[in-house]
Amino acid sequence: MNETRERLRIAVQKSGRLSQDSLGLLRRAGLAFRESRDKLFLYGENMPVDVLLVRDDDIPGLLVEGSCELGIVGRNVLDEQRLAAGDTPFPAELRALGFGQCRLALAVPDGGPIDKIADLAGLRIATSYPELTARWLREQGIEADVVVLNGSVEIAPRLGKAHAICDLVSSGATLAANQLHELDTVLRSEAVLVASPRTQGAAATALIERFCARIGAALSGDGVRLLMLQAPRSALAAITRLLPAREEPSVLGLDGRPDDIAVQALCDAKLDWQHLEELKRLGARGLMVLNVERMLA
Ligand code: ATP
Ligand code: ZN
């Protein structure tokens, strides 16, 4: 943000695994957007925050040069580019966002000669993440050759291009389909919110803080449910013991019914049908479970 542009720009993947969840999170944080005709830009209608839709690999660079103040990108991409950038000021990870989970894993052919990390010494490893792979090798004290492949890394061993690979995995199905199995995890990744090292000025900082508070509130509602019920006062202790509550439930008296109470409890995702049936057995009535959209402390 500078004197001529009093709005924040956030870079988001245009089309790919992170796109929908990224835009979904911004909407849950209360931002509404109007799409530009070329579909590369979303204009923020109710907050001075616009979205730039780009390839995920371009996101750290846009923040380094100051074209955008914020971005949502996989930690795998961020850390790979951070290592490549050396001492250049680089975007900082503000917070993890809880989607896009995957891991960068070292994998080897099933039934082959490699069954422990030390066996990799002197061999060739194919990857699209040479910096992270080289760092992991250094940490393990192993010397091996890293060959860079962009795409179809998992077929490199069968083509005789490499003995092992270092690639992104989520379920492991792609590895299994290519007769490979994991030897070690190199990096645990998920989508993260990142900030440009170039942002200056109190107005920009205040706006980023406001934006981050919105994101925090939207994320804090994830998986949280509000349970409301009425019950005999005598059942309160048993109900409290039963609930997967995040904090002490609120207990309210009911006018003209001294033996009854109303209970409100914030519960985590573990709250299920069995809890509700158990509550009914304890005498609870009028049970209601609501998904929590956002929370402010
Ligand atoms: P772009 O066209 O934007 O360059 P891409 O093909 O590089 O897209 P995607 O495949 O959409 O990228 O993946 C984007 C990010 O999603 C990855 O960098 C990673 O952080 C995350 N991700 C989650 N699960 C997986 C997975 N199984 N394989 C690859 N990436 C995954
Ligand atoms: Zn990419």
PDB file of N, CA, C and O in Angstrom, residues 227-229 236-250 263-268 270-272 275-276 278-279 282 287:
ATOM      1  N   LEU A 227     -24.417 -25.510  21.459  1.00  0.00           N
ATOM      2  CA  LEU A 227     -25.491 -26.416  21.883  1.00  0.00           C
ATOM      3  C   LEU A 227     -26.386 -25.679  22.869  1.00  0.00           C
ATOM      4  O   LEU A 227     -25.890 -25.061  23.808  1.00  0.00           O
ATOM      5  N   MET A 228     -27.692 -25.704  22.617  1.00  0.00           N
ATOM      6  CA  MET A 228     -28.636 -25.090  23.547  1.00  0.00           C
ATOM      7  C   MET A 228     -29.647 -26.151  23.962  1.00  0.00           C
ATOM      8  O   MET A 228     -30.088 -26.955  23.139  1.00  0.00           O
ATOM      9  N   LEU A 229     -29.996 -26.134  25.239  1.00  0.00           N
ATOM     10  CA  LEU A 229     -30.982 -27.104  25.722  1.00  0.00           C
ATOM     11  C   LEU A 229     -31.592 -26.615  27.028  1.00  0.00           C
ATOM     12  O   LEU A 229     -31.089 -25.691  27.662  1.00  0.00           O
ATOM     13  N   LEU A 236     -27.558 -31.001  35.909  1.00  0.00           N
ATOM     14  CA  LEU A 236     -26.500 -30.121  35.401  1.00  0.00           C
ATOM     15  C   LEU A 236     -25.097 -30.738  35.480  1.00  0.00           C
ATOM     16  O   LEU A 236     -24.346 -30.712  34.501  1.00  0.00           O
ATOM     17  N   ALA A 237     -24.771 -31.331  36.625  1.00  0.00           N
ATOM     18  CA  ALA A 237     -23.414 -31.875  36.784  1.00  0.00           C
ATOM     19  C   ALA A 237     -23.153 -32.974  35.760  1.00  0.00           C
ATOM     20  O   ALA A 237     -22.099 -33.009  35.112  1.00  0.00           O
ATOM     21  N   ALA A 238     -24.138 -33.859  35.566  1.00  0.00           N
ATOM     22  CA  ALA A 238     -23.979 -34.959  34.607  1.00  0.00           C
ATOM     23  C   ALA A 238     -23.856 -34.424  33.184  1.00  0.00           C
ATOM     24  O   ALA A 238     -23.041 -34.908  32.386  1.00  0.00           O
ATOM     25  N   ILE A 239     -24.626 -33.400  32.885  1.00  0.00           N
ATOM     26  CA  ILE A 239     -24.578 -32.805  31.534  1.00  0.00           C
ATOM     27  C   ILE A 239     -23.198 -32.181  31.298  1.00  0.00           C
ATOM     28  O   ILE A 239     -22.575 -32.383  30.249  1.00  0.00           O
ATOM     29  N   THR A 240     -22.717 -31.441  32.262  1.00  0.00           N
ATOM     30  CA  THR A 240     -21.411 -30.778  32.121  1.00  0.00           C
ATOM     31  C   THR A 240     -20.296 -31.791  31.912  1.00  0.00           C
ATOM     32  O   THR A 240     -19.399 -31.586  31.102  1.00  0.00           O
ATOM     33  N   ARG A 241     -20.388 -32.922  32.657  1.00  0.00           N
ATOM     34  CA  ARG A 241     -19.375 -33.968  32.499  1.00  0.00           C
ATOM     35  C   ARG A 241     -19.384 -34.566  31.100  1.00  0.00           C
ATOM     36  O   ARG A 241     -18.358 -34.885  30.526  1.00  0.00           O
ATOM     37  N   LEU A 242     -20.574 -34.682  30.532  1.00  0.00           N
ATOM     38  CA  LEU A 242     -20.748 -35.373  29.250  1.00  0.00           C
ATOM     39  C   LEU A 242     -20.254 -34.559  28.042  1.00  0.00           C
ATOM     40  O   LEU A 242     -19.727 -35.107  27.079  1.00  0.00           O
ATOM     41  N   LEU A 243     -20.407 -33.243  28.136  1.00  0.00           N
ATOM     42  CA  LEU A 243     -20.225 -32.423  26.934  1.00  0.00           C
ATOM     43  C   LEU A 243     -18.764 -32.228  26.525  1.00  0.00           C
ATOM     44  O   LEU A 243     -17.917 -31.976  27.383  1.00  0.00           O
ATOM     45  N   PRO A 244     -18.453 -32.301  25.213  1.00  0.00           N
ATOM     46  CA  PRO A 244     -17.115 -31.916  24.753  1.00  0.00           C
ATOM     47  C   PRO A 244     -17.060 -30.392  24.631  1.00  0.00           C
ATOM     48  O   PRO A 244     -16.910 -29.837  23.541  1.00  0.00           O
ATOM     49  N   ALA A 245     -17.189 -29.713  25.791  1.00  0.00           N
ATOM     50  CA  ALA A 245     -17.310 -28.249  25.775  1.00  0.00           C
ATOM     51  C   ALA A 245     -15.936 -27.591  25.763  1.00  0.00           C
ATOM     52  O   ALA A 245     -14.973 -28.146  26.277  1.00  0.00           O
ATOM     53  N   ARG A 246     -15.871 -26.436  25.116  1.00  0.00           N
ATOM     54  CA  ARG A 246     -14.606 -25.699  25.034  1.00  0.00           C
ATOM     55  C   ARG A 246     -14.399 -24.810  26.246  1.00  0.00           C
ATOM     56  O   ARG A 246     -13.306 -24.348  26.501  1.00  0.00           O
ATOM     57  N   GLU A 247     -15.480 -24.495  26.950  1.00  0.00           N
ATOM     58  CA  GLU A 247     -15.376 -23.690  28.165  1.00  0.00           C
ATOM     59  C   GLU A 247     -16.578 -24.019  29.037  1.00  0.00           C
ATOM     60  O   GLU A 247     -17.471 -24.741  28.602  1.00  0.00           O
ATOM     61  N   GLU A 248     -16.606 -23.522  30.283  1.00  0.00           N
ATOM     62  CA  GLU A 248     -17.749 -23.750  31.167  1.00  0.00           C
ATOM     63  C   GLU A 248     -19.034 -23.331  30.442  1.00  0.00           C
ATOM     64  O   GLU A 248     -19.100 -22.235  29.912  1.00  0.00           O
ATOM     65  N   PRO A 249     -20.073 -24.171  30.438  1.00  0.00           N
ATOM     66  CA  PRO A 249     -21.331 -23.754  29.796  1.00  0.00           C
ATOM     67  C   PRO A 249     -21.992 -22.600  30.563  1.00  0.00           C
ATOM     68  O   PRO A 249     -21.759 -22.445  31.767  1.00  0.00           O
ATOM     69  N   SER A 250     -22.782 -21.787  29.867  1.00  0.00           N
ATOM     70  CA  SER A 250     -23.585 -20.770  30.543  1.00  0.00           C
ATOM     71  C   SER A 250     -24.868 -21.432  31.015  1.00  0.00           C
ATOM     72  O   SER A 250     -25.506 -22.161  30.247  1.00  0.00           O
ATOM     73  N   VAL A 263     -29.261 -24.265  29.214  1.00  0.00           N
ATOM     74  CA  VAL A 263     -27.808 -24.383  29.129  1.00  0.00           C
ATOM     75  C   VAL A 263     -27.360 -24.017  27.713  1.00  0.00           C
ATOM     76  O   VAL A 263     -27.996 -24.417  26.734  1.00  0.00           O
ATOM     77  N   GLN A 264     -26.291 -23.235  27.649  1.00  0.00           N
ATOM     78  CA  GLN A 264     -25.645 -22.942  26.355  1.00  0.00           C
ATOM     79  C   GLN A 264     -24.198 -23.359  26.468  1.00  0.00           C
ATOM     80  O   GLN A 264     -23.510 -22.935  27.391  1.00  0.00           O
ATOM     81  N   ALA A 265     -23.736 -24.175  25.531  1.00  0.00           N
ATOM     82  CA  ALA A 265     -22.344 -24.628  25.609  1.00  0.00           C
ATOM     83  C   ALA A 265     -21.705 -24.595  24.228  1.00  0.00           C
ATOM     84  O   ALA A 265     -22.282 -25.060  23.248  1.00  0.00           O
ATOM     85  N   LEU A 266     -20.501 -24.016  24.173  1.00  0.00           N
ATOM     86  CA  LEU A 266     -19.708 -24.050  22.936  1.00  0.00           C
ATOM     87  C   LEU A 266     -18.976 -25.388  22.912  1.00  0.00           C
ATOM     88  O   LEU A 266     -18.193 -25.679  23.809  1.00  0.00           O
ATOM     89  N   CYS A 267     -19.265 -26.193  21.896  1.00  0.00           N
ATOM     90  CA  CYS A 267     -18.662 -27.524  21.836  1.00  0.00           C
ATOM     91  C   CYS A 267     -17.776 -27.635  20.610  1.00  0.00           C
ATOM     92  O   CYS A 267     -17.960 -26.926  19.629  1.00  0.00           O
ATOM     93  N   ASP A 268     -16.813 -28.551  20.664  1.00  0.00           N
ATOM     94  CA  ASP A 268     -15.991 -28.747  19.473  1.00  0.00           C
ATOM     95  C   ASP A 268     -16.621 -29.799  18.565  1.00  0.00           C
ATOM     96  O   ASP A 268     -17.715 -30.302  18.830  1.00  0.00           O
ATOM     97  N   LYS A 270     -16.370 -32.763  18.144  1.00  0.00           N
ATOM     98  CA  LYS A 270     -16.655 -34.110  18.665  1.00  0.00           C
ATOM     99  C   LYS A 270     -18.114 -34.298  19.053  1.00  0.00           C
ATOM    100  O   LYS A 270     -18.558 -35.430  19.220  1.00  0.00           O
ATOM    101  N   LEU A 271     -18.856 -33.208  19.221  1.00  0.00           N
ATOM    102  CA  LEU A 271     -20.272 -33.314  19.609  1.00  0.00           C
ATOM    103  C   LEU A 271     -21.036 -34.105  18.542  1.00  0.00           C
ATOM    104  O   LEU A 271     -21.114 -33.685  17.395  1.00  0.00           O
ATOM    105  N   ASP A 272     -21.589 -35.258  18.930  1.00  0.00           N
ATOM    106  CA  ASP A 272     -22.245 -36.090  17.920  1.00  0.00           C
ATOM    107  C   ASP A 272     -23.622 -36.577  18.402  1.00  0.00           C
ATOM    108  O   ASP A 272     -24.085 -36.205  19.479  1.00  0.00           O
ATOM    109  N   HIS A 275     -23.907 -38.054  21.966  1.00  0.00           N
ATOM    110  CA  HIS A 275     -24.012 -37.057  23.032  1.00  0.00           C
ATOM    111  C   HIS A 275     -25.453 -36.592  23.173  1.00  0.00           C
ATOM    112  O   HIS A 275     -25.972 -36.463  24.281  1.00  0.00           O
ATOM    113  N   LEU A 276     -26.096 -36.346  22.042  1.00  0.00           N
ATOM    114  CA  LEU A 276     -27.463 -35.803  22.091  1.00  0.00           C
ATOM    115  C   LEU A 276     -28.423 -36.825  22.689  1.00  0.00           C
ATOM    116  O   LEU A 276     -29.286 -36.485  23.500  1.00  0.00           O
ATOM    117  N   GLU A 278     -27.662 -39.217  24.768  1.00  0.00           N
ATOM    118  CA  GLU A 278     -27.319 -39.294  26.187  1.00  0.00           C
ATOM    119  C   GLU A 278     -27.935 -38.116  26.961  1.00  0.00           C
ATOM    120  O   GLU A 278     -28.461 -38.286  28.055  1.00  0.00           O
ATOM    121  N   LEU A 279     -27.884 -36.939  26.346  1.00  0.00           N
ATOM    122  CA  LEU A 279     -28.470 -35.753  26.991  1.00  0.00           C
ATOM    123  C   LEU A 279     -29.967 -35.931  27.182  1.00  0.00           C
ATOM    124  O   LEU A 279     -30.533 -35.567  28.212  1.00  0.00           O
ATOM    125  N   LEU A 282     -30.704 -37.902  30.077  1.00  0.00           N
ATOM    126  CA  LEU A 282     -30.519 -37.161  31.332  1.00  0.00           C
ATOM    127  C   LEU A 282     -31.656 -36.166  31.576  1.00  0.00           C
ATOM    128  O   LEU A 282     -31.616 -35.409  32.539  1.00  0.00           O
ATOM    129  N   LEU A 287     -33.331 -29.605  22.447  1.00  0.00           N
ATOM    130  CA  LEU A 287     -31.922 -29.521  22.069  1.00  0.00           C
ATOM    131  C   LEU A 287     -31.766 -28.852  20.707  1.00  0.00           C
ATOM    132  O   LEU A 287     -32.516 -29.135  19.784  1.00  0.00           O
TER     133      LEU A 287
END
